[in-house]
XYZ file of C-alpha atoms in Angstrom:
736
model
C -90.345 34.449 -6.670
C -90.076 30.597 -6.107
C -91.945 30.093 -9.761
C -89.391 32.514 -11.277
C -86.626 30.402 -9.681
C -88.225 27.069 -11.266
C -88.654 28.439 -14.658
C -85.049 29.569 -14.697
C -84.212 25.971 -13.520
C -86.314 24.552 -16.436
C -84.820 26.680 -18.998
C -81.083 25.668 -17.730
C -82.241 21.815 -17.986
C -83.538 22.434 -21.261
C -80.610 24.147 -22.513
C -78.449 21.297 -21.341
C -80.564 18.673 -22.991
C -80.376 20.514 -26.462
C -76.582 20.887 -25.876
C -76.207 17.120 -25.539
C -78.402 16.275 -28.416
C -76.393 18.911 -30.303
C -73.126 17.090 -29.339
C -74.578 13.713 -30.363
C -75.520 15.108 -33.895
C -72.245 16.872 -34.308
C -70.428 13.406 -33.739
C -72.308 11.650 -36.361
C -71.847 14.523 -38.831
C -68.202 14.514 -38.318
C -68.171 10.482 -38.972
C -70.062 11.148 -42.100
C -67.798 13.977 -43.323
C -64.792 11.386 -42.740
C -66.569 8.892 -45.189
C -67.235 11.444 -47.610
C -63.784 12.783 -47.472
C -62.301 9.111 -47.995
C -64.747 8.688 -51.237
C -63.606 11.890 -52.527
C -59.951 10.846 -52.195
C -60.601 7.785 -54.128
C -61.700 9.688 -57.167
C -59.546 12.806 -57.103
C -56.324 11.357 -55.176
C -55.325 14.828 -53.761
C -52.358 14.487 -51.394
C -53.626 17.196 -49.222
C -55.894 14.635 -47.479
C -52.500 12.818 -46.372
C -51.185 16.022 -44.881
C -54.596 16.533 -43.019
C -54.841 13.168 -41.705
C -51.484 13.143 -40.158
C -52.132 16.657 -38.469
C -55.557 15.650 -37.114
C -53.903 12.300 -35.643
C -51.307 14.668 -34.077
C -53.979 17.066 -32.811
C -56.241 13.969 -31.544
C -53.083 12.630 -29.660
C -52.282 16.061 -28.416
C -55.881 16.623 -27.054
C -55.923 13.166 -25.473
C -52.886 13.744 -23.446
C -53.413 17.555 -22.700
C -56.874 18.525 -23.638
C -58.138 18.695 -19.808
C -55.322 21.373 -18.775
C -56.183 23.909 -21.257
C -60.008 23.940 -20.424
C -60.165 22.732 -16.834
C -57.311 24.861 -15.329
C -58.580 28.285 -16.894
C -62.171 27.360 -15.457
C -60.826 26.620 -12.112
C -59.223 29.937 -11.744
C -62.514 31.694 -11.183
C -64.386 30.823 -8.106
C -67.560 28.810 -8.753
C -66.700 28.313 -12.414
C -67.026 24.792 -14.009
C -65.546 23.278 -17.261
C -67.480 23.675 -20.410
C -66.737 19.748 -20.806
C -68.166 18.669 -17.633
C -70.570 21.159 -16.717
C -74.252 19.603 -16.147
C -73.260 16.149 -15.904
C -75.151 14.665 -12.834
C -75.188 10.891 -11.724
C -78.056 10.066 -13.996
C -76.675 12.093 -17.205
C -75.889 9.864 -19.995
C -72.253 9.725 -21.355
C -72.630 10.225 -25.124
C -69.957 8.413 -27.412
C -67.135 10.598 -28.250
C -67.980 13.199 -25.487
C -64.750 14.245 -23.963
C -64.850 13.482 -20.099
C -61.997 15.412 -18.791
C -58.319 14.047 -17.750
C -58.836 10.749 -16.070
C -57.442 10.001 -12.491
C -53.857 8.199 -12.169
C -55.575 4.947 -11.399
C -58.129 5.446 -13.837
C -55.697 5.812 -16.547
C -54.078 2.322 -15.974
C -55.778 -0.552 -18.056
C -55.475 -4.209 -17.331
C -53.711 -6.207 -19.899
C -55.698 -6.341 -23.349
C -57.897 -3.446 -22.495
C -57.723 -0.408 -24.920
C -58.687 3.084 -23.882
C -62.084 4.063 -25.516
C -61.368 6.206 -28.723
C -57.625 5.652 -28.628
C -56.012 3.467 -31.614
C -55.011 -0.097 -30.620
C -51.526 -0.462 -29.939
C -49.003 -2.259 -32.557
C -48.122 -4.798 -29.799
C -51.475 -5.894 -29.510
C -52.142 -6.662 -33.036
C -51.272 -9.673 -34.836
C -48.723 -9.992 -37.662
C -51.411 -10.314 -40.448
C -53.218 -7.067 -39.263
C -49.820 -5.000 -39.207
C -49.016 -6.169 -42.749
C -52.690 -5.468 -44.040
C -52.342 -1.890 -42.546
C -48.712 -1.602 -44.548
C -50.275 -2.596 -47.453
C -52.955 0.044 -47.084
C -50.445 2.392 -46.216
C -48.488 1.520 -49.399
C -51.467 1.922 -51.709
C -52.180 5.289 -50.305
C -48.417 6.135 -50.756
C -48.490 5.038 -54.305
C -51.195 7.266 -55.227
C -49.779 10.326 -53.322
C -46.216 9.579 -54.730
C -47.505 9.735 -58.401
C -49.045 13.195 -57.797
C -45.647 14.375 -56.100
C -43.735 13.060 -59.144
C -46.138 14.991 -61.392
C -45.641 18.186 -59.272
C -41.759 17.609 -59.523
C -42.006 17.335 -63.296
C -39.779 15.777 -65.719
C -36.729 17.673 -66.656
C -32.976 18.000 -65.820
C -32.800 15.728 -62.644
C -34.184 12.784 -64.805
C -32.036 13.383 -67.909
C -28.834 13.570 -65.276
C -29.736 10.309 -63.682
C -30.590 8.777 -66.966
C -27.024 9.299 -68.420
C -25.421 7.976 -65.041
C -27.565 4.819 -65.011
C -27.121 4.398 -68.854
C -23.187 4.204 -68.162
C -23.780 1.354 -65.903
C -26.296 -0.393 -68.332
C -23.735 0.140 -71.009
C -21.153 -1.796 -68.818
C -23.610 -4.586 -68.572
C -23.633 -4.807 -72.528
C -20.053 -4.204 -72.536
C -19.440 -7.441 -70.258
C -21.696 -9.757 -72.375
C -19.805 -8.760 -75.803
C -16.287 -8.829 -74.026
C -17.051 -12.797 -73.366
C -17.286 -13.489 -77.023
C -14.468 -11.020 -78.416
C -12.052 -12.087 -75.787
C -12.598 -15.754 -75.897
C -10.435 -16.909 -78.906
C -7.586 -14.605 -77.899
C -7.497 -15.199 -74.220
C -7.871 -19.296 -74.858
C -4.891 -19.027 -77.600
C -2.628 -16.789 -75.641
C -2.824 -19.257 -72.144
C -2.323 -22.371 -74.502
C -5.759 -23.362 -73.194
C -6.810 -27.111 -74.754
C -9.957 -27.861 -76.292
C -11.279 -29.821 -73.292
C -11.064 -26.376 -71.328
C -12.280 -23.936 -74.128
C -15.622 -22.458 -73.691
C -15.399 -22.321 -69.901
C -14.856 -18.332 -69.948
C -18.255 -17.830 -71.527
C -19.962 -20.070 -69.056
C -18.450 -18.979 -65.858
C -19.215 -15.120 -66.624
C -22.946 -15.976 -67.337
C -22.976 -17.849 -64.145
C -21.404 -15.120 -62.259
C -23.956 -12.495 -63.720
C -26.803 -15.100 -62.589
C -25.842 -15.062 -58.954
C -25.098 -11.293 -58.993
C -28.410 -10.516 -60.404
C -30.192 -12.390 -57.670
C -27.770 -11.260 -54.961
C -27.497 -7.482 -55.393
C -31.108 -7.193 -56.504
C -32.378 -8.537 -53.436
C -29.789 -6.517 -51.398
C -31.044 -3.226 -53.300
C -34.396 -3.850 -51.454
C -32.590 -3.865 -48.116
C -29.511 -1.475 -48.386
C -30.832 1.047 -51.081
C -30.648 1.081 -55.084
C -27.480 3.656 -55.130
C -25.302 2.092 -52.478
C -25.809 -1.670 -53.780
C -25.499 -0.374 -57.494
C -22.081 1.601 -56.482
C -20.682 -1.694 -54.522
C -21.604 -3.806 -57.435
C -19.969 -1.670 -60.378
C -16.825 -1.345 -58.188
C -16.775 -5.081 -57.685
C -16.943 -5.408 -61.540
C -14.479 -2.567 -62.455
C -11.978 -3.823 -60.109
C -11.874 -7.399 -61.115
C -12.305 -6.714 -64.748
C -9.098 -4.540 -64.736
C -7.242 -7.330 -62.593
C -8.277 -9.894 -65.342
C -6.112 -8.101 -67.813
C -2.960 -8.541 -65.939
C -3.304 -12.285 -64.745
C -1.400 -14.709 -66.782
C -3.133 -18.104 -65.790
C -6.162 -19.134 -67.204
C -7.717 -20.322 -64.016
C -6.840 -17.030 -62.328
C -8.515 -15.212 -65.482
C -11.754 -17.390 -65.125
C -11.869 -16.560 -61.356
C -11.355 -12.710 -62.182
C -14.189 -13.021 -64.888
C -16.627 -14.587 -62.950
C -16.266 -12.228 -59.929
C -16.415 -9.339 -62.398
C -19.802 -11.016 -63.969
C -21.225 -11.375 -60.339
C -20.572 -7.467 -59.887
C -22.249 -6.529 -63.316
C -24.948 -8.920 -62.626
C -26.683 -6.193 -60.532
C -26.643 -3.575 -62.976
C -29.942 -4.407 -64.931
C -32.361 -5.032 -61.780
C -31.142 -2.113 -59.806
C -30.710 0.316 -62.926
C -34.292 -0.053 -64.047
C -35.781 -0.300 -60.579
C -33.866 2.995 -59.556
C -35.031 5.080 -62.799
C -38.608 3.715 -62.765
C -38.997 5.371 -59.052
C -38.325 8.710 -60.358
C -40.595 8.644 -63.113
C -44.181 9.817 -63.104
C -46.680 7.403 -64.912
C -47.011 9.078 -68.250
C -43.229 9.107 -68.859
C -41.991 5.551 -67.506
C -42.755 3.386 -70.098
C -41.058 5.661 -72.949
C -38.052 6.651 -70.939
C -37.430 3.370 -69.691
C -37.101 2.353 -73.161
C -34.832 4.978 -73.894
C -32.714 3.879 -71.459
C -32.537 0.414 -72.732
C -30.635 1.989 -75.935
C -27.216 2.154 -73.489
C -27.222 -1.764 -73.720
C -26.858 -1.286 -77.238
C -24.430 1.453 -77.055
C -22.356 -1.014 -74.968
C -22.477 -3.702 -77.502
C -21.310 -1.068 -80.238
C -18.592 0.260 -78.066
C -17.417 -3.150 -77.535
C -17.539 -4.047 -80.968
C -15.752 -0.937 -82.265
C -13.087 -1.292 -79.423
C -12.420 -4.872 -80.392
C -12.271 -4.088 -84.162
C -9.589 -1.301 -83.396
C -7.475 -2.861 -80.881
C -7.447 -6.615 -80.660
C -6.162 -7.622 -84.169
C -3.423 -4.891 -83.672
C -0.574 -7.200 -82.340
C 1.831 -4.141 -82.072
C -0.208 -2.634 -79.165
C 1.224 -5.591 -77.100
C 4.583 -5.577 -74.798
C 6.267 -8.344 -72.897
C 8.611 -8.392 -69.702
C 10.767 -11.300 -70.845
C 9.237 -14.587 -71.891
C 6.988 -15.104 -68.782
C 4.842 -12.059 -68.861
C 2.986 -11.364 -72.118
C 0.403 -8.278 -72.447
C -1.219 -8.823 -75.736
C -3.505 -6.460 -77.470
C -6.689 -8.454 -76.077
C -5.728 -7.429 -72.477
C -5.463 -3.748 -73.607
C -9.039 -4.207 -74.791
C -10.381 -5.416 -71.800
C -8.646 -2.585 -69.888
C -10.494 -0.239 -72.238
C -13.813 -2.000 -71.720
C -13.705 -1.414 -68.048
C -13.726 2.322 -68.537
C -17.793 2.879 -68.664
C -17.812 1.004 -65.303
C -15.503 3.376 -63.665
C -17.209 6.253 -65.135
C -20.573 5.072 -63.960
C -19.001 4.739 -60.428
C -17.779 8.013 -60.284
C -20.859 9.815 -61.662
C -23.157 7.682 -59.558
C -21.491 9.040 -56.148
C -23.243 12.833 -57.198
C -26.487 11.338 -57.295
C -29.096 10.823 -54.295
C -31.025 7.600 -53.268
C -34.265 6.549 -54.657
C -36.834 8.759 -52.525
C -39.514 5.911 -53.111
C -37.142 3.695 -51.361
C -36.566 5.915 -48.637
C -40.083 6.392 -48.061
C -40.860 2.415 -48.020
C -38.212 2.185 -45.302
C -39.668 5.176 -43.249
C -37.222 7.586 -43.879
C -39.472 10.387 -44.377
C -37.044 13.447 -44.008
C -34.460 12.213 -46.112
C -37.043 11.255 -49.023
C -38.620 14.685 -48.716
C -34.923 16.454 -49.032
C -34.659 14.222 -52.396
C -37.864 15.145 -53.663
C -37.488 18.766 -53.062
C -34.076 18.628 -54.742
C -35.699 16.987 -57.853
C -38.587 19.486 -57.922
C -35.737 22.684 -57.433
C -33.391 21.239 -60.002
C -36.118 20.854 -62.650
C -37.554 24.189 -61.859
C -34.387 25.989 -62.063
C -33.741 24.441 -65.363
C -37.407 25.429 -66.724
C -36.446 29.213 -65.586
C -38.913 28.865 -62.661
C -36.734 28.983 -59.561
C -39.755 30.986 -57.687
C -41.729 27.700 -57.765
C -42.117 26.393 -54.206
C -42.419 22.454 -53.407
C -45.923 22.513 -51.712
C -45.707 18.785 -50.125
C -45.420 19.086 -46.318
C -45.947 15.574 -45.529
C -45.945 12.329 -47.157
C -47.573 9.093 -46.364
C -45.052 6.519 -44.902
C -46.017 2.899 -44.535
C -45.988 1.143 -41.218
C -42.957 -0.308 -40.442
C -42.713 -3.829 -39.305
C -40.326 -5.163 -36.847
C -37.928 -7.774 -37.862
C -36.243 -10.398 -35.737
C -32.705 -9.232 -35.239
C -29.800 -11.628 -33.804
C -28.415 -9.710 -30.616
C -24.913 -9.593 -30.873
C -22.209 -9.370 -27.949
C -20.319 -6.315 -27.986
C -17.226 -8.224 -27.188
C -17.699 -10.888 -29.636
C -15.036 -11.493 -32.480
C -15.135 -8.879 -35.367
C -15.261 -11.772 -37.927
C -18.063 -13.332 -36.122
C -19.852 -10.037 -36.333
C -19.310 -9.794 -40.003
C -20.392 -13.368 -40.628
C -23.513 -12.703 -38.490
C -24.400 -9.533 -40.502
C -23.823 -11.444 -43.591
C -26.051 -14.262 -42.477
C -29.046 -11.551 -41.387
C -28.607 -9.963 -44.929
C -28.981 -13.172 -46.756
C -31.740 -14.278 -44.648
C -33.495 -11.188 -45.480
C -32.841 -11.474 -49.200
C -34.501 -15.000 -48.942
C -37.499 -13.936 -47.011
C -37.943 -10.962 -49.628
C -37.548 -13.518 -52.507
C -40.144 -15.778 -50.841
C -42.643 -12.728 -50.778
C -42.416 -12.752 -54.671
C -44.287 -16.085 -54.575
C -47.220 -14.610 -52.419
C -50.342 -13.451 -53.492
C -51.062 -11.472 -55.452
C -47.548 -11.328 -57.377
C -46.914 -15.145 -57.547
C -48.740 -15.808 -60.923
C -46.820 -12.991 -62.246
C -43.410 -13.869 -60.992
C -44.052 -17.429 -62.622
C -45.000 -16.029 -65.883
C -42.336 -13.390 -65.763
C -39.522 -16.133 -65.185
C -40.971 -17.938 -68.090
C -40.791 -15.095 -70.492
C -37.214 -14.094 -69.560
C -36.154 -17.614 -69.750
C -37.400 -18.335 -73.264
C -36.459 -14.880 -74.718
C -32.897 -15.364 -73.385
C -32.482 -18.806 -74.387
C -33.440 -17.963 -78.083
C -31.502 -14.726 -78.030
C -28.394 -15.713 -76.747
C -28.451 -19.219 -78.208
C -28.907 -17.889 -81.666
C -26.332 -15.224 -80.738
C -23.721 -17.784 -80.448
C -25.110 -20.045 -83.203
C -25.002 -17.017 -86.053
C -21.239 -16.090 -85.328
C -20.307 -19.622 -85.144
C -22.260 -20.515 -88.617
C -20.426 -17.686 -90.293
C -17.172 -19.142 -89.079
C -18.056 -22.498 -90.171
C -18.953 -20.978 -93.474
C -15.528 -19.211 -93.677
C -13.592 -22.540 -92.575
C -15.208 -24.294 -95.545
C -14.292 -21.500 -97.887
C -10.954 -21.211 -96.500
C -10.426 -25.058 -96.493
C -11.548 -24.915 -100.567
C -8.762 -22.859 -101.205
C -5.820 -24.793 -99.761
C -2.827 -25.315 -101.905
C -1.406 -28.908 -101.938
C 2.262 -29.699 -102.720
C 3.226 -33.175 -103.327
C 6.817 -34.466 -103.574
C 8.582 -31.063 -103.996
C 12.567 -30.763 -103.407
C 13.770 -27.392 -102.313
C 17.322 -26.881 -101.994
C 19.421 -23.889 -100.879
C 16.644 -21.713 -100.557
C 15.656 -18.954 -98.140
C 12.059 -18.670 -96.783
C 11.423 -15.041 -95.288
C 7.641 -14.602 -96.088
C 4.512 -15.992 -95.110
C 3.509 -19.515 -95.982
C -0.384 -19.927 -95.493
C -3.035 -22.408 -95.787
C -0.820 -25.157 -97.762
C -0.458 -28.960 -97.173
C 2.956 -30.326 -98.118
C 3.205 -33.999 -98.611
C 6.484 -36.054 -99.040
C 8.666 -32.909 -99.339
C 12.382 -32.807 -99.229
C 14.074 -29.309 -97.772
C 17.895 -29.414 -98.041
C 19.989 -26.730 -96.711
C 17.257 -24.160 -96.398
C 16.717 -21.396 -94.306
C 13.332 -20.239 -92.555
C 14.083 -16.822 -91.241
C 11.777 -14.258 -89.730
C 8.557 -15.805 -91.097
C 5.140 -16.836 -90.183
C 3.828 -20.193 -91.056
C 0.097 -20.146 -90.704
C -2.305 -23.160 -91.192
C 0.235 -25.028 -93.113
C 0.392 -29.003 -92.650
C 3.729 -30.947 -93.423
C 3.261 -34.440 -93.969
C 5.984 -37.240 -94.326
C 8.362 -34.374 -95.094
C 12.235 -34.228 -94.392
C 14.304 -31.382 -93.285
C 17.901 -31.937 -93.751
C 20.806 -29.445 -92.378
C 17.819 -26.547 -92.202
C 18.054 -23.339 -90.246
C 14.902 -21.870 -88.408
C 15.033 -18.525 -86.842
C 12.455 -16.262 -85.447
C 9.593 -18.511 -86.956
C 5.964 -18.339 -85.652
C 3.909 -21.415 -86.703
C 0.231 -20.694 -86.027
C -2.125 -23.496 -86.782
C 0.465 -25.467 -88.249
C 1.788 -29.064 -87.636
C 4.588 -31.293 -88.728
C 3.148 -34.841 -88.947
C 5.403 -37.714 -89.284
C 8.275 -35.609 -90.336
C 12.074 -36.105 -89.810
C 14.652 -33.362 -88.789
C 18.394 -34.134 -89.336
C 21.296 -31.671 -88.608
C 18.771 -28.586 -88.190
C 19.069 -25.636 -85.766
C 15.918 -23.852 -84.352
C 16.561 -20.358 -82.691
C 13.755 -18.327 -81.298
C 10.883 -20.404 -82.595
C 7.553 -21.817 -81.317
C 8.177 -25.327 -82.583
C 7.711 -27.641 -79.572
C 6.648 -31.231 -79.207
C 2.927 -30.419 -79.486
C 3.768 -29.373 -83.173
C 6.010 -32.139 -83.940
C 3.483 -35.187 -84.106
C 4.782 -38.736 -84.741
C 8.244 -36.700 -85.977
C 11.775 -37.926 -85.307
C 14.383 -35.419 -84.440
C 17.903 -36.475 -85.344
C 21.115 -34.443 -83.943
C 19.215 -31.289 -84.125
C 19.109 -28.591 -81.363
C 16.433 -25.814 -80.120
C 17.676 -22.554 -78.602
C 15.639 -19.722 -76.881
C 12.487 -21.307 -77.752
C 9.468 -19.092 -77.583
C 7.310 -19.843 -74.536
C 3.425 -19.677 -74.524
C 1.112 -19.826 -77.280
C 1.816 -17.094 -80.026
C -0.655 -14.984 -81.561
C -0.911 -13.102 -84.511
C -3.663 -11.103 -85.973
C -1.889 -9.425 -89.038
C -3.609 -9.584 -92.266
C -6.300 -11.809 -90.449
C -9.185 -11.357 -92.344
C -11.379 -13.540 -90.019
C -10.877 -11.578 -87.058
C -11.991 -8.219 -88.619
C -14.734 -10.006 -90.183
C -16.059 -11.208 -86.673
C -15.952 -8.037 -85.188
C -17.613 -6.196 -88.048
C -20.406 -8.908 -88.132
C -21.202 -8.161 -84.360
C -21.068 -4.534 -84.801
C -23.654 -4.664 -87.782
C -25.650 -6.783 -85.509
C -25.616 -4.326 -82.581
C -26.274 -1.543 -84.990
C -29.263 -3.300 -86.384
C -31.271 -2.658 -82.987
C -31.352 1.001 -83.357
C -34.459 0.960 -85.328
C -36.187 -1.293 -82.941
C -35.045 0.800 -79.856
C -36.511 4.123 -81.249
C -39.818 2.512 -82.437
C -40.280 0.387 -79.089
C -39.865 3.840 -77.187
C -41.899 5.905 -79.481
C -44.774 3.402 -79.079
C -44.390 1.811 -75.638
C -47.064 3.902 -73.818
C -49.193 4.029 -77.269
C -49.727 0.331 -78.155
C -49.098 -1.125 -74.746
C -46.186 -3.259 -73.113
C -47.918 -6.613 -73.640
C -48.835 -6.274 -77.155
C -45.043 -5.074 -77.993
C -43.866 -7.928 -75.918
C -45.750 -10.445 -77.128
C -45.671 -9.439 -81.114
C -42.037 -8.891 -80.914
C -41.297 -12.462 -79.431
C -43.804 -13.970 -82.195
C -42.126 -12.053 -85.041
C -38.392 -13.175 -83.803
C -39.578 -16.837 -83.767
C -40.861 -16.710 -87.129
C -38.165 -14.863 -88.765
C -36.010 -17.711 -87.449
C -37.538 -19.919 -90.596
C -35.688 -17.599 -92.862
C -32.740 -19.171 -91.607
C -33.205 -22.180 -94.081
C -32.142 -19.816 -96.736
C -28.873 -18.771 -95.079
C -26.588 -20.433 -97.432
C -23.848 -17.713 -97.452
C -21.969 -15.177 -95.189
C -24.057 -12.169 -96.609
C -27.578 -13.826 -96.112
C -26.590 -14.875 -92.653
C -25.638 -11.440 -91.726
C -28.835 -10.175 -92.858
C -30.754 -12.876 -90.942
C -28.830 -11.696 -87.966
C -29.642 -8.198 -88.324
C -33.386 -8.798 -88.858
C -33.572 -11.094 -85.894
C -31.778 -8.484 -83.531
C -33.910 -5.594 -84.898
C -37.252 -7.697 -84.198
C -36.243 -9.249 -80.746
C -34.992 -5.853 -79.072
C -38.454 -4.419 -78.897
C -39.462 -7.698 -76.669
C -36.431 -6.924 -74.320
C -37.306 -3.360 -73.736
C -40.904 -4.066 -72.967
C -40.060 -6.856 -70.741
C -37.720 -4.438 -68.582
C -40.475 -1.935 -68.358
C -43.103 -4.767 -67.346
C -41.070 -6.093 -64.837
C -39.934 -3.021 -63.260
C -43.884 -1.942 -62.762
C -45.341 -5.323 -61.880
C -43.378 -5.687 -58.418
C -44.081 -3.429 -55.313
C -41.141 -1.202 -54.218
C -40.278 -3.593 -51.103
C -39.621 -6.528 -53.529
C -38.677 -4.611 -56.932
C -35.065 -5.268 -56.962
C -35.534 -8.856 -55.696
C -38.113 -9.911 -58.210
C -36.255 -8.413 -61.016
C -32.922 -9.812 -60.076
C -34.553 -13.151 -59.993
C -35.974 -12.934 -63.478
C -32.541 -11.525 -64.774
C -30.993 -14.472 -63.372
C -33.306 -16.827 -64.925
C -32.203 -14.895 -68.151
C -28.366 -15.595 -67.654
C -29.195 -19.111 -66.827
C -30.886 -19.468 -69.941
C -28.070 -17.928 -71.587
C -25.525 -20.480 -70.150
C -27.917 -23.603 -71.600
C -28.482 -21.575 -74.943
C -24.497 -21.453 -75.265
C -24.128 -24.942 -74.628
C -27.031 -26.319 -76.680
C -26.690 -24.320 -79.882
C -22.797 -24.212 -79.724
C -23.062 -28.079 -80.025
C -25.206 -27.836 -83.012
C -22.878 -25.730 -85.267
C -21.977 -27.393 -88.658
C -24.483 -30.569 -87.678
C -27.700 -29.509 -88.672
C -30.045 -26.291 -89.180
C -33.407 -27.967 -88.418
C -32.768 -28.328 -84.622
C -31.601 -24.689 -83.745
C -34.382 -23.236 -86.026
C -37.164 -25.282 -84.715
C -36.124 -25.081 -81.011
C -35.519 -21.216 -81.255
C -38.809 -20.731 -82.886
C -41.001 -22.935 -80.533
C -39.416 -21.289 -77.437
C -39.785 -17.862 -78.440
C -43.404 -18.179 -79.749
C -44.319 -19.967 -76.521
C -42.799 -17.097 -74.410
C -44.466 -14.542 -76.212
C -48.002 -16.109 -75.620
C -47.339 -16.252 -72.254
C -46.237 -12.724 -71.986
C -49.622 -11.738 -73.456
C -51.280 -13.201 -70.264
C -49.343 -10.860 -68.117
C -51.293 -7.719 -66.373
C -51.169 -4.433 -68.443
C -49.421 -2.041 -66.371
C -49.547 0.833 -68.510
C -52.144 2.807 -66.629
C -50.923 1.862 -62.876
C -49.266 3.759 -60.299
C -45.827 2.701 -59.303
C -46.885 0.292 -56.156
């Protein structure tokens, strides 16, 4: 009997030892399985792993908190029963790693400061900032892989095309803003009687506004979201662009256009960041290039509207002599329509799901992704297709220092503190663009953006001015000169244009309902003459004498009577302001037509770059386009006529557009999501800074020499293209 009892005890102990060894081996096998799953993910990139990870983590936490109850309580209901988890543990028994030991007592669960329970994850409060940042970086890398798979499941269809046209309207507004400056500049400065010392400021302040706007709105989009910032920036642009068409003073007009430029400055960095985040890798290069076409469409729209509206003086109206609303103001209003349309359409689009995930908004991002999936599937005729993604990896959210505000504080103070906090956040994000590993890329991108913009905008100013200079030379060569003429009792009721009258004598003549355009009277006398409803544009009376003459409703004033004597003559109801006329103005139509052709010339380049972006690569297209553009500048040596210069303008624009398209794609793909808007905004700000410098430098060389603009543009473009070839290739990258 005793021997039988001893044998049973021995068998029981042996079974317990076997169970312990089995548990230890099972724990080792689980660790190996986890390692194999990690390796397998790195090759297959299945987002199911992310779902299982979070489910296992939740189950692990649940077991750690409640696991002792479902086993221990059930076992204790039976008399003499023991828990499977604790059965057989004597004082001498070894506790194996990973073996569940039941629910600890109340005092046992309390740990001293700095201690962590065995098998439990370390609290974030016990980790250093660098450790948390490393964990976030790891999460972002995993999210990038999973997000690419999700976008492939969502497909490319109706939603992307809807967003394509909405964002295209915003990008079109940016193109319109750039061209409006050049088209409105001569008319606005003439209408507002701007002296030569103040001329040219309009182009500079608009580009400066766009420079600050690109940096501000791009950085803010990484904090508040792509859609929200784009809505605000486009609203600012539309409001002040519309307001600028009604202000009468040149100073207020400059302020309105600068603020309008500040608003539209956010369009380029936000539009490309926004659209890139809803495209799969194999579609990104091509469709971002197609999106660039809207900038060209904006230029064509502005050129066509300027051609159709500005030269038609009859489109204007006036309220007395103080308020004039000329045709160029109508043109400014029409050019604000794409911006207004973009704001209205953008309100119906969702926020970027990638931005939402980056900021820990899992549920909102999931709803947007499901909306994208369902929209595309319904358009394909497959509404039964189910969105299979349940959980998406969300990067660890790092706490930021926030200045506490008193509830009873001044509302103005709260707003100022909020603005200060946002500006500080933008600056900190901007400084991250100069951290490893994106520091070198930021510097190279800034150089490429600056050089390409300097050459493009510089030559864009130089080309039209050279054409105008050639036109002016031709116009001056056809001037008619009249010497020692004597005209008596004659009525002038027709236009006098491009003439010089020296030592003329006008007796009892009548000048009624006529235009005097680019006419110079030198040492001439007007005796008993009558002037009524006369407009003198670009005309001057130098060292002339007026005796017993009468002026009614004319624009002849002291500025046009240089060194002249007025004896016993009177002026009544003089026209105020500077008078403009575009009737039969060949040069105005010609300038708009030249810009229209130059903008239309980029269409073939846009199509080629979109079709070949993913085939030959972004960098090859970027470097090749800039080098070829630089080489094409040398052909300007042969530009001795208007037709030849127009051909060179079209050739240069057609070659350089591929560089712009590829640079937009590369910039959007090189930066991580948390600083994509900031980095893109900084690069675009460098672009506008180069535009200001290019306008000033190249504009000062018009009519002086060809050598300096040609050599400067060529060297800058070739150098920028070589730097662009040193950028990393992003064609095969997922969107980080």
